[in-house]
Amino acid sequence: MPANSGVGSVRPSRPALVPQARRPVDPTRQGLLDAKVSIPEPAMPVLPRQRLFDVLTAAARRRVTLLNASAGSGKTMLLSSWLNCALPSRAAWVSFDRNDNEPKVFWSYVVESLRRACVEDGDPFSGLTGEDPGSERFPQTLLDAVARLTAPVTLVVDQAHEITNWRLLTGLEVLIHHAPPTFRLILSGRGQPALPLARLRVAGELSDVGSADLACTPEETRDLLASFGIELGERELARVWERTEGWMTGLRLAALWWGSQPAGRRDMAAFTGDEPLVADYLDDEILGAQSARTRRFLLLTPLVDRLNGDLADALTGEHDGAQTLDALDRDNALVTSAGAHRSWYRYGPLLREFLSYRLRREMPEQIPELQRKAARWFAEQGLVVDAARSAVAARDWGLAAEILVRDGYRTFANGEGADLEPLLAMVPGDEVRNSAELAALCAHVRLGAADADGAEAFLRLAEADAPGPDREHRLLRRIRCAELRLRQSCLRGQVGPEEVALGHALLGESRDAGLAAARQADVGALAYWLGVAELWRGALPEARKVLEHALPRLAEGGLALWEGRTHAWLTLVNALEGRLDAAERALGSRPDGPPGDPEANGSPRAAIEGSSGSGSLVLDLARAQVELERDRLDQAWTLLERHRQPDHVGDSADRADPPVAEMLGVFRARVLLYQGDVSAARAELAAAKDAAVRLRSQVEHAAALLEIEVLLQEGATARAEEVLTAARASERCESVASHAVALGRVHLAAADPNGALAAVTPCLSGQTVRTRVVDTVGALLVAATAHRRLGAQAPAAEFLERALALAERDGLVRVFLDAGRGVRALLTVLIAPEGPHAGFRTALLHRFDVAPAASWKPPEQSVRLTASERAVLRYLPSHLTNEEIAQDLCLSVNTVKSHLRTLYRKLGVTSRREAIARALQLDLLR
């Protein structure tokens, strides 16, 4: 065997993988070899491939077909079987080799092949007898003879990539551009011949068939192996197809290798590129066909999964990597481009294994340094997984740790660490124990896998009081550990005040320290998890503040997943706080934005919805809250009903996120209460409390506040006060502004305006925790009502004006309705109709007038009205009498009354006022 094969001292016999029938036989006319002008016959089983027969038949309708594929891809056998089985016209065949690179030799073979193919035409080429095939005019003379043929003919030139003689190429160009319509040319080879074919391609007169077309499909792979008597299971079949990528010779080699193995020890997993059968073929057909410079290039570059010109230069020390890769790809050397811009390339699996084997045999000392070079190059490009893989393969644990610590955290935080985690697991334990940063990364990975207990040991290593190089490094370590502890607490659903206090303190310390921009991502991560922790505690204003602090830092640091979730949580928090304008901007639903544009006004909706499995639920809750506060109850109900199925409970991509699905029942209960169905609201509340697990305290707190509203509507003031006292006793909900507003309403219901003022004064003076907008408006309305009852008209008007100004900005309606009908009287008496809030005042008065009574029941399905019923319905808000409506519509009074009875029944109401309210909610009055 060749000395450079590196496979062994004895070369095994090679099976015939290409047709062997093209051997010299008795020479015929002018000493031509018969085999070179005969369509080859296969020397082994041939797979009928109707798929490719159809491809070639379609391709051959054009003037030229270029069959350009790698060695061993089955070009010759495909063409011969297609010509014998599927081609409707006559076919001539010329097998070219490098010894035929003389016009006289080549054209002699072409003429002989055409003569044999067209015998039924007599001898149309007899006129060429005296012509010199080597002359420049001969191709034109040949075309004159071809033009006299009575039927179409197809000429196949096999191994056309070997044509290099410029006179011969010039003659072929003449043949291509001036052939009659009945002549078709197929050029088959391992590369494109040096012919100007681009114009033909653009003009639609050239068909390209490549390696990807010739590759066997999984089904064809199964059929081919079956023709060798090999039956494989689905897993082994998939393995051999992936290893060979459908390469025909690779599959035949696999079949031959399988047959050479002992029957009890056959396993396709052992079929690799360093097997002698494969190595011999690749050595001769691929590596042996290259120059010494290209062979060196191939041997130095198989250790990476993918390769581009810059990386190749880093590995080889040369400066022509891109050109070499492009040439190998164009020459079909089992090197293929990956990507739209042909900048990345990869070696076929068998070729890569073969080259790696040769590298281990010939230059083993080069391997660690090549892997280190690859690791450093990948790291510089930000390709963390590739960099870590190369560093681990080199067993350079210091370099691996450097790469993982610098870039691994961001990769895992973005949910892209699936390929990185096994590499991290390969780092020796001593390396982790000696590096607080590696320990923190391991804790980060365990927390990402929802393994709070598994992270504990790594967290303790990360928190060990090891000296840092400087104050900033020590601060960053504390920030990272605090973030991980917060995440661990969120994962367990048990957020303590100590972790939260430490997080706030470190955020303050980071502001004072003036950390570099490159380290702000760590601050953003701490702020994000501190915000999530505040959400677990139900502290919405605090959560909003730290999440707003996190957002730009996460974006700048490339922590896209947490950035999207921050957008989602901020949208929900803004809606729950009553900042409806900000929530609507985030949801992309502002009327001043372009219709249908999800990014209107800078909306992050796409980032939100793609950020986590719970993104859709969080956004729907935010939308539902906006609709609730605007008193659009049916729209809110529709949004909530999307998530009624139990499968949605706990639907979160990160178990550390608050399971907001547990709050769905409270939202539904609010809608039912505001629609007047008190019993259904109570049933929904009871079910929500029973189902709550991880957010039980928040659900119970929200349910208590809603129960207080129900009790106040029913006049059960004493019972409402008992429920409120129990809620305020909860340690988690101490000093909550919503309790102060509820207490103020209880005092008003108990005819104690002074007690009501005392209850809400902390909300208005800033003495309590940060107050939500809706709580501030609610407190202002309590204060206005209390002052009115105390006879203090001016303060009452002042508080009411402040409430209107604050609520109008976000369109808060529900908070006025919840404050009771006494607020309607205040709006009528204390606010002038022509004042600065006249439009908002009028809208609120209208909402009071059409609010459904407590006995109202929502119908079970959408309301369908006739045109006449809809016409009568639109008159109801005008307060015209039935007689006036009948006169306007040219109907009888009895007909109008009949329509009204039907309307009341369909709307589920009993009065005109309730019908107007229901129609407004269903948007039927437009």
PDB file of N, CA and C in Angstrom, residues 60 163 169 198 201 248 258 261 318 360 378 492 527 552 592 594 792 796 825 848 880 902 915 926:
ATOM      1  N   ALA A  60     -32.503  17.049 -18.297  1.00  0.00           N
ATOM      2  CA  ALA A  60     -32.078  16.847 -19.675  1.00  0.00           C
ATOM      3  C   ALA A  60     -32.954  17.582 -20.684  1.00  0.00           C
ATOM      4  N   ILE A 163     -10.999  17.465 -18.135  1.00  0.00           N
ATOM      5  CA  ILE A 163     -10.715  18.213 -19.370  1.00  0.00           C
ATOM      6  C   ILE A 163     -10.022  19.514 -19.007  1.00  0.00           C
ATOM      7  N   LEU A 169     -11.389  22.631 -24.652  1.00  0.00           N
ATOM      8  CA  LEU A 169     -12.439  23.400 -23.969  1.00  0.00           C
ATOM      9  C   LEU A 169     -13.098  24.391 -24.925  1.00  0.00           C
ATOM     10  N   ALA A 198     -21.891  30.181 -16.811  1.00  0.00           N
ATOM     11  CA  ALA A 198     -22.759  31.059 -16.012  1.00  0.00           C
ATOM     12  C   ALA A 198     -23.886  31.642 -16.834  1.00  0.00           C
ATOM     13  N   ARG A 201     -26.586  29.192 -17.280  1.00  0.00           N
ATOM     14  CA  ARG A 201     -27.337  29.001 -16.035  1.00  0.00           C
ATOM     15  C   ARG A 201     -28.370  30.116 -15.859  1.00  0.00           C
ATOM     16  N   MET A 248     -23.023   7.396  -1.496  1.00  0.00           N
ATOM     17  CA  MET A 248     -23.230   6.052  -2.034  1.00  0.00           C
ATOM     18  C   MET A 248     -22.064   5.121  -1.731  1.00  0.00           C
ATOM     19  N   TRP A 258     -19.701  -4.515   7.061  1.00  0.00           N
ATOM     20  CA  TRP A 258     -20.647  -5.322   7.826  1.00  0.00           C
ATOM     21  C   TRP A 258     -20.469  -6.807   7.515  1.00  0.00           C
ATOM     22  N   GLN A 261     -17.529  -8.582   9.315  1.00  0.00           N
ATOM     23  CA  GLN A 261     -17.511  -8.693  10.764  1.00  0.00           C
ATOM     24  C   GLN A 261     -18.129 -10.016  11.225  1.00  0.00           C
ATOM     25  N   GLU A 318      -1.193  29.552   7.980  1.00  0.00           N
ATOM     26  CA  GLU A 318      -1.161  30.089   6.611  1.00  0.00           C
ATOM     27  C   GLU A 318      -2.166  31.242   6.489  1.00  0.00           C
ATOM     28  N   ARG A 360      -3.451  11.698  14.191  1.00  0.00           N
ATOM     29  CA  ARG A 360      -2.955  10.988  15.379  1.00  0.00           C
ATOM     30  C   ARG A 360      -1.763  10.104  15.042  1.00  0.00           C
ATOM     31  N   PHE A 378     -12.232  30.398  18.896  1.00  0.00           N
ATOM     32  CA  PHE A 378     -13.675  30.368  19.136  1.00  0.00           C
ATOM     33  C   PHE A 378     -14.051  31.338  20.258  1.00  0.00           C
ATOM     34  N   ARG A 492     -37.499  27.660  45.603  1.00  0.00           N
ATOM     35  CA  ARG A 492     -38.153  26.968  46.715  1.00  0.00           C
ATOM     36  C   ARG A 492     -39.483  27.615  47.090  1.00  0.00           C
ATOM     37  N   ALA A 527     -30.565  42.478  39.950  1.00  0.00           N
ATOM     38  CA  ALA A 527     -31.807  43.257  40.004  1.00  0.00           C
ATOM     39  C   ALA A 527     -32.986  42.439  39.482  1.00  0.00           C
ATOM     40  N   PRO A 552     -32.230  47.773  31.331  1.00  0.00           N
ATOM     41  CA  PRO A 552     -31.162  48.202  30.411  1.00  0.00           C
ATOM     42  C   PRO A 552     -29.867  47.431  30.605  1.00  0.00           C
ATOM     43  N   ASP A 592     -52.593  54.667  19.171  1.00  0.00           N
ATOM     44  CA  ASP A 592     -51.796  55.570  18.358  1.00  0.00           C
ATOM     45  C   ASP A 592     -50.664  54.852  17.637  1.00  0.00           C
ATOM     46  N   PRO A 594     -49.161  51.868  14.862  1.00  0.00           N
ATOM     47  CA  PRO A 594     -49.610  51.329  13.585  1.00  0.00           C
ATOM     48  C   PRO A 594     -50.432  50.075  13.788  1.00  0.00           C
ATOM     49  N   ALA A 792     -66.858  69.128  55.137  1.00  0.00           N
ATOM     50  CA  ALA A 792     -65.739  69.927  54.636  1.00  0.00           C
ATOM     51  C   ALA A 792     -65.729  69.846  53.113  1.00  0.00           C
ATOM     52  N   ALA A 796     -62.900  68.013  50.339  1.00  0.00           N
ATOM     53  CA  ALA A 796     -63.508  66.920  49.586  1.00  0.00           C
ATOM     54  C   ALA A 796     -63.318  67.134  48.087  1.00  0.00           C
ATOM     55  N   ALA A 825     -72.354  60.719  43.628  1.00  0.00           N
ATOM     56  CA  ALA A 825     -72.924  61.969  44.138  1.00  0.00           C
ATOM     57  C   ALA A 825     -71.852  63.048  44.247  1.00  0.00           C
ATOM     58  N   PHE A 848     -71.450  54.623  36.135  1.00  0.00           N
ATOM     59  CA  PHE A 848     -72.262  54.389  37.327  1.00  0.00           C
ATOM     60  C   PHE A 848     -73.693  54.069  36.951  1.00  0.00           C
ATOM     61  N   LEU A 880     -85.387  57.991  25.124  1.00  0.00           N
ATOM     62  CA  LEU A 880     -86.688  58.235  24.470  1.00  0.00           C
ATOM     63  C   LEU A 880     -87.702  57.216  24.995  1.00  0.00           C
ATOM     64  N   THR A 902     -87.614  40.621  24.012  1.00  0.00           N
ATOM     65  CA  THR A 902     -86.627  39.687  23.449  1.00  0.00           C
ATOM     66  C   THR A 902     -85.202  40.113  23.806  1.00  0.00           C
ATOM     67  N   ALA A 915     -79.925  46.696  30.525  1.00  0.00           N
ATOM     68  CA  ALA A 915     -79.733  46.382  29.101  1.00  0.00           C
ATOM     69  C   ALA A 915     -78.679  47.292  28.485  1.00  0.00           C
ATOM     70  N   ARG A 926     -72.364  50.164  18.918  1.00  0.00           N
ATOM     71  CA  ARG A 926     -71.640  50.912  17.892  1.00  0.00           C
ATOM     72  C   ARG A 926     -72.483  51.040  16.624  1.00  0.00           C
TER      73      ARG A 926
END
